[in-house]
Tab-separated table of C-alpha atoms in Angstrom:
chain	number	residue	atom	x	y	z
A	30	UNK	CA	0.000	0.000	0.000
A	31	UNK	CA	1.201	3.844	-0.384
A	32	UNK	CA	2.156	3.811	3.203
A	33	UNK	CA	4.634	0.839	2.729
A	34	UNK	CA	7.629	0.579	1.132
A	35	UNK	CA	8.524	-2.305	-0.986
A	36	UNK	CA	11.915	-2.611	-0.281
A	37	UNK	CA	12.219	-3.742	2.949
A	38	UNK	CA	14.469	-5.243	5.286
A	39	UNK	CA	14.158	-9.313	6.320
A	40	UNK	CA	13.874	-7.734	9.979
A	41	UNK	CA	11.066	-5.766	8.858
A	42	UNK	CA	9.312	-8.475	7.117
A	43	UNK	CA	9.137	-10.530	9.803
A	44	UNK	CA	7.545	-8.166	12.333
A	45	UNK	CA	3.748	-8.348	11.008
A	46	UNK	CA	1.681	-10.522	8.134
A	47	UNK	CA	0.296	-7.731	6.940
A	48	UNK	CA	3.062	-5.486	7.387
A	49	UNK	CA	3.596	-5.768	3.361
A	50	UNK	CA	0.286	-5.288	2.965
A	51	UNK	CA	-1.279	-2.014	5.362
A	52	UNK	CA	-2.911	1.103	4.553
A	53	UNK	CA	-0.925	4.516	6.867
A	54	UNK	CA	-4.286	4.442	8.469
A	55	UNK	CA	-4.701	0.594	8.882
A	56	UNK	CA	-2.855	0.060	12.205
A	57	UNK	CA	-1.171	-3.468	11.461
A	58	UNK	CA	2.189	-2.465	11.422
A	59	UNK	CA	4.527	-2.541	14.630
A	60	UNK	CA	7.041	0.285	13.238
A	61	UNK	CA	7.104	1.437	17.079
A	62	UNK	CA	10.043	4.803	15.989
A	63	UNK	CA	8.423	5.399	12.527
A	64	UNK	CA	4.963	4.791	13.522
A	65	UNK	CA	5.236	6.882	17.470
A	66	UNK	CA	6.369	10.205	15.292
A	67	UNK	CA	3.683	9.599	12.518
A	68	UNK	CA	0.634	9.245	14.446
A	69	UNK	CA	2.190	12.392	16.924
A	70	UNK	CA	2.734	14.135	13.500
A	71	UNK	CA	-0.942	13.354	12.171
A	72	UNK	CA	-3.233	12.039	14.991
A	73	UNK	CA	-5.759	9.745	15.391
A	74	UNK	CA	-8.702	12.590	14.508
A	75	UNK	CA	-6.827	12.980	11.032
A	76	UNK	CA	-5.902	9.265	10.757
A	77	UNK	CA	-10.176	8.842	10.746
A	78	UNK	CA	-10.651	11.546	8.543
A	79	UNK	CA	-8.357	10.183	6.272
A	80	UNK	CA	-10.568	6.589	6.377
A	81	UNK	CA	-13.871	8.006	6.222
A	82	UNK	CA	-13.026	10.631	3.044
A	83	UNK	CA	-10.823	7.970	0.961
A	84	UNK	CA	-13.169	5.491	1.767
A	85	UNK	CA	-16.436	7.801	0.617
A	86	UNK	CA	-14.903	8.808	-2.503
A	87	UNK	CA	-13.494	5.381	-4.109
A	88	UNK	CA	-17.158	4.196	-2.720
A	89	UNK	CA	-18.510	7.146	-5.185
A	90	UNK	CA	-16.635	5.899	-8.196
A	91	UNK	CA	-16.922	2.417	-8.080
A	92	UNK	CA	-20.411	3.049	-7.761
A	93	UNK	CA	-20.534	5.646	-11.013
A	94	UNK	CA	-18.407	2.735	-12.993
A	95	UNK	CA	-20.078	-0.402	-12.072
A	96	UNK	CA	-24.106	0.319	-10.880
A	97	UNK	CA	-25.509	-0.841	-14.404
A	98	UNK	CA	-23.666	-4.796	-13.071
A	99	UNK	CA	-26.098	-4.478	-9.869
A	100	UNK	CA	-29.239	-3.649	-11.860
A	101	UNK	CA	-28.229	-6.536	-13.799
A	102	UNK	CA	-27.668	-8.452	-11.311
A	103	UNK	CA	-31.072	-7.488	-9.090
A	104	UNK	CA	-33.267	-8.385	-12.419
A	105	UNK	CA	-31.755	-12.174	-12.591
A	106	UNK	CA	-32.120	-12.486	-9.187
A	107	UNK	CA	-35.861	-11.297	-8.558
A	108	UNK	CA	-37.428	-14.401	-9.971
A	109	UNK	CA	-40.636	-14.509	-12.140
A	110	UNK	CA	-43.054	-14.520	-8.856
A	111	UNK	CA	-42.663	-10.169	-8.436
A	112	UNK	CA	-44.909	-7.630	-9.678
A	113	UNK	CA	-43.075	-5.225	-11.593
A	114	UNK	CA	-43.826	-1.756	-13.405
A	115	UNK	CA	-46.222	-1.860	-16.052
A	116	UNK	CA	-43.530	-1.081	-18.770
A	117	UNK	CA	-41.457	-4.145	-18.449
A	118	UNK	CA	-42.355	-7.338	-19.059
A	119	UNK	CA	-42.230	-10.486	-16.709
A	120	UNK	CA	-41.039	-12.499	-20.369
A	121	UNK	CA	-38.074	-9.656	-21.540
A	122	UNK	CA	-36.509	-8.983	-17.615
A	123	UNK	CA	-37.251	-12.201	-15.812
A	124	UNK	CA	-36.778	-15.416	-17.845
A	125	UNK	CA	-33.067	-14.535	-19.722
A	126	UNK	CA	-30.297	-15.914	-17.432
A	127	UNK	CA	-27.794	-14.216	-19.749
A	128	UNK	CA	-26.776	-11.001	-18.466
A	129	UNK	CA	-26.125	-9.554	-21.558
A	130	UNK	CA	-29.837	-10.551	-22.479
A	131	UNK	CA	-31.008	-9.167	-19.531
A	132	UNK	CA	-29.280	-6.149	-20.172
A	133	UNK	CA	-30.162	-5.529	-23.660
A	134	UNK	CA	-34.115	-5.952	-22.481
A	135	UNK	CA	-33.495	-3.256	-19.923
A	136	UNK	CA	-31.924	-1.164	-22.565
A	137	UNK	CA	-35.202	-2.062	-24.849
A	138	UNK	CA	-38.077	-1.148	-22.390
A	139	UNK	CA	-37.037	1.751	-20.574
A	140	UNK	CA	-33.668	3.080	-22.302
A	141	UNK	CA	-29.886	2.993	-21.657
A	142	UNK	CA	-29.909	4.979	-18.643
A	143	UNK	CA	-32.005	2.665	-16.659
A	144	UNK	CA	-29.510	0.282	-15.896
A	145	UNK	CA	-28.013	3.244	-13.417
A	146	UNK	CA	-31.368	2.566	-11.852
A	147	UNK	CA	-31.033	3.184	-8.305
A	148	UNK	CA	-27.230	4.720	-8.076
A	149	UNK	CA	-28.545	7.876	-6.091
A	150	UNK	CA	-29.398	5.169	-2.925
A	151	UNK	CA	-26.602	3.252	-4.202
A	152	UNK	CA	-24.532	6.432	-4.419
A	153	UNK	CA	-25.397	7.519	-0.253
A	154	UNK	CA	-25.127	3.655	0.729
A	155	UNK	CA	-22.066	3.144	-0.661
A	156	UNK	CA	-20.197	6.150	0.097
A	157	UNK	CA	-21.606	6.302	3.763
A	158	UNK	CA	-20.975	2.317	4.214
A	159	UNK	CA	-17.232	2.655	3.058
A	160	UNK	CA	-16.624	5.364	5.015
A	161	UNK	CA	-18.261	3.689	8.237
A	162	UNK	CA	-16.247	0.537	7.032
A	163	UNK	CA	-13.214	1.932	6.801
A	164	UNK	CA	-13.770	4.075	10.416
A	165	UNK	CA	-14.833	1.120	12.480
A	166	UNK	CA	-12.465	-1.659	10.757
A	167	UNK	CA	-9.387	0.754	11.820
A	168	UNK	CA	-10.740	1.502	15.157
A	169	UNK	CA	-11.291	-2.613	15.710
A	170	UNK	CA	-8.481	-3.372	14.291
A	171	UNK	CA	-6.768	-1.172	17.250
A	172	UNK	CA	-8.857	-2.486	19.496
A	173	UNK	CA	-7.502	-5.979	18.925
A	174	UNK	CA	-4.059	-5.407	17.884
A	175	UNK	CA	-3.340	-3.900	21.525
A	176	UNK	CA	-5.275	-6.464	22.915
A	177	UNK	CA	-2.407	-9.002	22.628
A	178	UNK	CA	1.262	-9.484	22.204
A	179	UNK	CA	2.241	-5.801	20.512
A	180	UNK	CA	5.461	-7.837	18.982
A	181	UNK	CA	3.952	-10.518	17.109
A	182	UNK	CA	1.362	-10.134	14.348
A	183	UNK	CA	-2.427	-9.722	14.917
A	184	UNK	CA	-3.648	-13.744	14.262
A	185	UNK	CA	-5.931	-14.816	11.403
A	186	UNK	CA	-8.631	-14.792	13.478
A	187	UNK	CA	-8.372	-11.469	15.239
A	188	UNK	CA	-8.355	-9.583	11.012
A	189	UNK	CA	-11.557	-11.776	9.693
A	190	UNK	CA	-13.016	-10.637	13.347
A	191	UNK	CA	-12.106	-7.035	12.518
A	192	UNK	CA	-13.587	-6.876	8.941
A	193	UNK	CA	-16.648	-9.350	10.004
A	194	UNK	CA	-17.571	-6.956	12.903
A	195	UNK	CA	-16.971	-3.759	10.922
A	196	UNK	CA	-19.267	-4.647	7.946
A	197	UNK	CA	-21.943	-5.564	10.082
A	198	UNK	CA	-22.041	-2.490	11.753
A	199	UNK	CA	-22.197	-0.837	8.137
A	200	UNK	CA	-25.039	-3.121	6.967
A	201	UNK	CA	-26.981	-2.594	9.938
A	202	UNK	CA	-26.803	1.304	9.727
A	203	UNK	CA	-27.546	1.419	5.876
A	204	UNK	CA	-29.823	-1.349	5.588
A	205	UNK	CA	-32.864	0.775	4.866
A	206	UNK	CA	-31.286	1.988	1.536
A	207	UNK	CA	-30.256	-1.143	0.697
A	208	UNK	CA	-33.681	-1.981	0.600
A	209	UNK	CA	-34.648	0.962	-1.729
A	210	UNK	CA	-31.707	0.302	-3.485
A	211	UNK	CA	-32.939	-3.369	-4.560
A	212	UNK	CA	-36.281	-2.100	-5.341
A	213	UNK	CA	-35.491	0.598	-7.473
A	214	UNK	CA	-33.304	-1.931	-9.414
A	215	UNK	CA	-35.867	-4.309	-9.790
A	216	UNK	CA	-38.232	-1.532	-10.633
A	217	UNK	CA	-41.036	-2.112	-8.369
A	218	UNK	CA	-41.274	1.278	-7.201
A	219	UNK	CA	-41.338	4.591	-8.892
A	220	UNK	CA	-37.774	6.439	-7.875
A	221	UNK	CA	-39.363	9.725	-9.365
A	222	UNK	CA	-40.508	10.548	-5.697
A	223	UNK	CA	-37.634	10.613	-4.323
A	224	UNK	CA	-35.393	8.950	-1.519
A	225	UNK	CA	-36.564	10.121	1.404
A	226	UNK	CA	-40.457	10.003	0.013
A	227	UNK	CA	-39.384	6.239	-1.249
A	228	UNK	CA	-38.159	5.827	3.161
A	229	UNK	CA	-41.479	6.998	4.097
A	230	UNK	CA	-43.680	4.783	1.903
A	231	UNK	CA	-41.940	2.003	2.708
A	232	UNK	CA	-42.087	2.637	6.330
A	233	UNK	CA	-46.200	3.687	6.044
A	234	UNK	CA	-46.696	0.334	5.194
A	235	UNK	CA	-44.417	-2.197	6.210
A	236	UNK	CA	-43.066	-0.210	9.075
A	237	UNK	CA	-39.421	-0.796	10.318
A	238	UNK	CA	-40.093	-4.819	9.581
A	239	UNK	CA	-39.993	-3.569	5.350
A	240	UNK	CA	-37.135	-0.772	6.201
A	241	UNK	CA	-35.043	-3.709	7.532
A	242	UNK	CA	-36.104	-6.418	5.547
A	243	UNK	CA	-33.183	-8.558	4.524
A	244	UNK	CA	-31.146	-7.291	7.583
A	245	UNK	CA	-30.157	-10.897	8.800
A	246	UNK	CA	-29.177	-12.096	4.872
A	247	UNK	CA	-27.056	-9.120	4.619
A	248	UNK	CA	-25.354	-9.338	7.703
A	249	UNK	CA	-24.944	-13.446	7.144
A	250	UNK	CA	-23.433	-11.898	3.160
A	251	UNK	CA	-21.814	-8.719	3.991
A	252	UNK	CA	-19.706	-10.006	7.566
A	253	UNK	CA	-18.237	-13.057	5.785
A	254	UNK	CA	-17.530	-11.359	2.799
A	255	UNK	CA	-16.033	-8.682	4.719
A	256	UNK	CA	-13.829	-10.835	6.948
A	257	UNK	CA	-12.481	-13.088	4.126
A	258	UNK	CA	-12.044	-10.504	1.639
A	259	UNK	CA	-10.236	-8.419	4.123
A	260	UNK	CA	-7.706	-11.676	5.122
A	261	UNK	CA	-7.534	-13.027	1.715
A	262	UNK	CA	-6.198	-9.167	0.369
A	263	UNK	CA	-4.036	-8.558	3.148
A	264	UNK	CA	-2.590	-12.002	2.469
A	265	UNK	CA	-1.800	-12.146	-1.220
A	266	UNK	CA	-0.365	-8.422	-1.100
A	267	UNK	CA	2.037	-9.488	1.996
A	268	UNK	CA	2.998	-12.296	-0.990
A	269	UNK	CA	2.697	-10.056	-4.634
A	270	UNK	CA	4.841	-7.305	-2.749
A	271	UNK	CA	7.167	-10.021	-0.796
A	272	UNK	CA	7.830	-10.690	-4.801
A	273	UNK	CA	8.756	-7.800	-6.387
A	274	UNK	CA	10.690	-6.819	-3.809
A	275	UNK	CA	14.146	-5.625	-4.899
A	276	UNK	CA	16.110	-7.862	-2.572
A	277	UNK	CA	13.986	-10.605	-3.298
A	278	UNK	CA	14.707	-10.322	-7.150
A	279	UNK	CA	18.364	-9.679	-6.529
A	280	UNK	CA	18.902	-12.713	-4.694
A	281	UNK	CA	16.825	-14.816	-7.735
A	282	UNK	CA	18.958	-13.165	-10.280
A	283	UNK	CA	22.058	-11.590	-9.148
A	284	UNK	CA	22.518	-10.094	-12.634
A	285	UNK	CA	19.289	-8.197	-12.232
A	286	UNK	CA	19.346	-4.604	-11.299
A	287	UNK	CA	16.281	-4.615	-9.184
A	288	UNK	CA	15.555	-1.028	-8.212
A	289	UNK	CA	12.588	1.105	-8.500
A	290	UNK	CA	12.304	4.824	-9.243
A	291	UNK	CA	9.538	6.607	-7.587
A	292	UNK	CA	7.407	6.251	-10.137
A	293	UNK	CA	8.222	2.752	-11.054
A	294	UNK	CA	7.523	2.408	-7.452
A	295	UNK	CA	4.600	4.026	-7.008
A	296	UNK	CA	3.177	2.052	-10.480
A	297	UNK	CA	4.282	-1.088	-8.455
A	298	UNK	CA	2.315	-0.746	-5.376
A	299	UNK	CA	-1.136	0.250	-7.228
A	300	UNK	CA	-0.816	-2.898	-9.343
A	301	UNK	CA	-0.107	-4.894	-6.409
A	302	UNK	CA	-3.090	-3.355	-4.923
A	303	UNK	CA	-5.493	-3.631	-7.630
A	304	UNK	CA	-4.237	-7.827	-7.875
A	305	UNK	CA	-4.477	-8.131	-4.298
A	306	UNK	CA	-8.141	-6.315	-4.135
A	307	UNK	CA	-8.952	-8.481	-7.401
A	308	UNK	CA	-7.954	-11.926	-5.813
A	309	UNK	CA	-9.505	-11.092	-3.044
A	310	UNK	CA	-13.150	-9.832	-4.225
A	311	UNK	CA	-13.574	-13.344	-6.410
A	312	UNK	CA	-13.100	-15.499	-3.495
A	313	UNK	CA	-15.315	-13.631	-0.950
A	314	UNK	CA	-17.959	-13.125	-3.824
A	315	UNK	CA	-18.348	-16.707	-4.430
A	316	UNK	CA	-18.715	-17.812	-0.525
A	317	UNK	CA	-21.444	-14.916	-0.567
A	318	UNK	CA	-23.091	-15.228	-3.379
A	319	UNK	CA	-26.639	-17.316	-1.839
A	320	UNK	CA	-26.546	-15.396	0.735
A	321	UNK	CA	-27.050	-12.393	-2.065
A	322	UNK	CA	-30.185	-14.158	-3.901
A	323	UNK	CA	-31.917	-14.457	-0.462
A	324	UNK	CA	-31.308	-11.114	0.415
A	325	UNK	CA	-32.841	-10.006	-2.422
A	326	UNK	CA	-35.438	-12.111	-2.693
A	327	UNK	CA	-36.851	-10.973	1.612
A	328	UNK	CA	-36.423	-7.420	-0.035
A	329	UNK	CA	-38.932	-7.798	-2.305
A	330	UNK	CA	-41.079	-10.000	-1.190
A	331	UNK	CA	-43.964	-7.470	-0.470
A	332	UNK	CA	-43.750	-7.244	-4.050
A	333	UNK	CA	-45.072	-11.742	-4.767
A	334	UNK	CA	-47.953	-12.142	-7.024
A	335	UNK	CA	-48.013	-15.285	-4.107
A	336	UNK	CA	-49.893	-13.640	-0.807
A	337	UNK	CA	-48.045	-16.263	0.947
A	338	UNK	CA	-44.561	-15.579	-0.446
A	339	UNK	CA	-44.762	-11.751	1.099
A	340	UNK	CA	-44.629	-13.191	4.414
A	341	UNK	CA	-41.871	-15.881	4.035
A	342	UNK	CA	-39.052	-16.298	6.480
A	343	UNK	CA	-35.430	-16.874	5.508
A	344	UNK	CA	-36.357	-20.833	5.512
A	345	UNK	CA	-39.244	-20.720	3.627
A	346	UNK	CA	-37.496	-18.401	1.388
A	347	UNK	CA	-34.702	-20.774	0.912
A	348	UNK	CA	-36.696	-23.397	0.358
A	349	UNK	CA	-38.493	-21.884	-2.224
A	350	UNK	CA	-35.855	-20.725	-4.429
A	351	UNK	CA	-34.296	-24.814	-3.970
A	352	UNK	CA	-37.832	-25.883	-4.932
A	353	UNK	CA	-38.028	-23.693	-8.017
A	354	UNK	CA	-34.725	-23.424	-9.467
A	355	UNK	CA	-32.749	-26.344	-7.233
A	356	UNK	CA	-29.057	-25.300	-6.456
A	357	UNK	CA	-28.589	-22.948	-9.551
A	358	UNK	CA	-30.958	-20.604	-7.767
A	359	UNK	CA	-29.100	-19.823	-5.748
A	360	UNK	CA	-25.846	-18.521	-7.655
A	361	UNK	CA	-28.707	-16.793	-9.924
A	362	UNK	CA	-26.956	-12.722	-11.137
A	363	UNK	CA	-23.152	-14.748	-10.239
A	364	UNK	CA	-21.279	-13.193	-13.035
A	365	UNK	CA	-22.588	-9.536	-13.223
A	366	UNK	CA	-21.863	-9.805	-8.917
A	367	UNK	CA	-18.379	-11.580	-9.681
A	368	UNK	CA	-17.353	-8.550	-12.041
A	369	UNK	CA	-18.974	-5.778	-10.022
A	370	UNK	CA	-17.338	-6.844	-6.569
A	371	UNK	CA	-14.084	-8.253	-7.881
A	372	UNK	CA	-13.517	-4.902	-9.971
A	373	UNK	CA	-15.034	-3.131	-6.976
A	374	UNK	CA	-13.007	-4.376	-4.231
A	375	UNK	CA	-10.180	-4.099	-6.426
A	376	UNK	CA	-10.895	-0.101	-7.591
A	377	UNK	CA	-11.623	0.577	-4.130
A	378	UNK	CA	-8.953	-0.821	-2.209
A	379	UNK	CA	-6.598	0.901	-5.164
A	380	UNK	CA	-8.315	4.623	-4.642
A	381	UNK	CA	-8.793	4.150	-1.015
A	382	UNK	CA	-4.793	3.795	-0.194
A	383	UNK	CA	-3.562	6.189	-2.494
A	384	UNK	CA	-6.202	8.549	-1.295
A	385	UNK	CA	-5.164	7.801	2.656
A	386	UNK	CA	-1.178	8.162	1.525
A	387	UNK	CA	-1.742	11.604	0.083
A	388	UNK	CA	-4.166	12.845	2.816
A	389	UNK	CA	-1.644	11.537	5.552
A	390	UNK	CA	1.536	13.110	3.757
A	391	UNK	CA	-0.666	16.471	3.316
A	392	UNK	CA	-1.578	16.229	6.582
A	393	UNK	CA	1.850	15.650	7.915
A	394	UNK	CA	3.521	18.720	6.159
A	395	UNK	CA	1.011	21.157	7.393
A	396	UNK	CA	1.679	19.521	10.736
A	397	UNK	CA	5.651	19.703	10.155
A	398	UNK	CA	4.878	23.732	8.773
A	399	UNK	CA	3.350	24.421	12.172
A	400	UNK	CA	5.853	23.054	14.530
A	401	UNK	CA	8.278	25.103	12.307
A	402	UNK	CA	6.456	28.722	13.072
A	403	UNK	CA	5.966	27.646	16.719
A	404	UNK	CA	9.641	26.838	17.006
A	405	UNK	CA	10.517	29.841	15.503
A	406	UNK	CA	8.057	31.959	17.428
């Protein structure tokens, strides 16, 4: 990450797993010199300003690049048992399984810019949960790093707790626009009124039962997704930058000149972060991925031509997607999801550390500027 330096020392890359591998703001690191003068220099009150902004703004452009994958990915997933607006058709948006045949139906009925259906819900959830993500998973991560052994590295278990924990906060807080989110996706409601209109309906007639719909499928999805995708990442970029380290390189070929300018550098550690971030986002995508169909199926139940399918638990939901579709329905939208949240993860991750690196070294010069004029006053 931009905080890390590649070319480290075999005393330093022994100290932490995910020393390789750890955002300026991410405390895994047990630099005790480099690290005491840096978070003197910055502060913790920066440090979480730092997460919440980088983490709101690479929320806002994955979300810009990648929304019209989630519609997709919604209309496979809603089944042929959902009332729908009166200008699409149950035939054209329900029965493809091919994305790009769902797609090009969307396109048909209601025009290209319905597949970004949704992204102002999409837009607030995202940027909010990222930034609440990114907040609470640094401030756990604290938690549990000083809760042991300061010299040896935080244990698997202690960084899937850390991510687990901080996603369900997120999804808990946000879940209410996750349900509008699905919904305006899957077109069932009319976005024209607005978000805040769309909250009140919602809550006039399902009360906080339809705000929170889905809450337990979400948190079930989001925590393990979270907590492996936040392990697996940290892992493979401890490895890809372990790699292409210069020392590493020179002792595989002594012939090779191994150094890095600091833009070669620089070039370096986003790649490794965007491969790390895309490894990552497959892996926790497919151990999520039924949990994602059932979510979206309790979101819109309200919405079943079946009276009884609008109350259904999680079990009887379950069991109705296994009894309709067997297995395959539940891995129904897998390949617009794979694409959005392995290119997500991976665009995120990528924006959010470069965005922390500059706001930290910002942040640390105006710092450094200050203690000058007080020294000199």
């Amino acid at each position: 990450m931009m905080g890390s330096s590649l070319n480290l020392s075999e005393s330093d890359k022994s100290t932490d797993t995910a020393e390789l591998g750890r955002v300026e703001s991410l405390p895994l690191s047990k630099e005790k010199g480099d690290r005491h003068t840096n978070d003197s220099a910055i502060g913790e009150h920066h440090k979480a300003s730092a997460n919440f902004y980088a983490g709101a703004f690479s929320g806002l452009v994955s979300t810009l690049c990648l929304q019209p994958l989630d519609v997709v990915k919604t209309r496979m997933q809603q089944g042929s048992q959902y009332i729908v607006s009166p200008n699409v058709t149950l035939r054209r948006v329900l029965s493809p399984r091919n994305p790009l045949s769902v797609a090009a139906s969307i396109v048909n009925d209601t025009g290209v810019f319905s597949l970004w259906r949704g992204t102002s819900p999409t837009i607030i959830r995202n940027c909010l949960g990222v930034g609440v993500y990114f907040v609470s998973l640094n401030a756990i991560t604290n938690i549990l790093q000083h809760s042991g052994d300061c010299d040896t590295h935080m244990p698997a278990w202690k960084t899937l707790l850390a991510g687990g924990l901080s996603r369900s906060l997120s999804a808990t807080l946000l879940c209410p626009l996750s349900v509008l989110k699905t919904r305006y996706e899957a077109q069932v409601i009319d976005q024209r009124q607005g978000i805040f209109g769309a909250l009140v309906e919602v809550y006039k007639k399902e009360r906080f039962r339809g705000l929170f719909s889905g809450l337990v499928p979400t948190i079930v999805r989001d925590a393990p997704y979270s907590a492996s995708y936040f392990l697996i990442y940290l892992r493979v970029r401890e490895s890809l930058s372990s790699l292409v380290n210069p020392d590493n390189i020179s002792k595989l070929s002594p012939t090779l000149n191994a150094s890095y300018s600091p833009s070669e550098h620089h070039m370096i550690t986003m790649s490794v972060s965007f491969v790390a971030g895309l490894v990552g986002g497959f892996a926790a995508t497919f151990l999520t991925q039924p949990q994602d169909v059932i979510k979206t199926r309790m979101q819109l139940r309200v919405y079943a031509i079946n009276q009884a399918q609008r109350k259904a638990s999680i079990l009887e939901t379950i069991s109705l997607i296994y009894r309709e579709e067997g297995l395959s329905g539940f891995f129904r939208g897998a390949s617009p999801r794979f694409f959005k949240r392995c290119l997500g993860s991976a665009i995120t991750w990528m924006i959010y550390e470069e965005f922390v690196s500059i706001f930290d070294k910002l942040l640390s010069e105006k710092t450094q500027r200050q203690s000058s004029q007080h020294v000199r006053a």
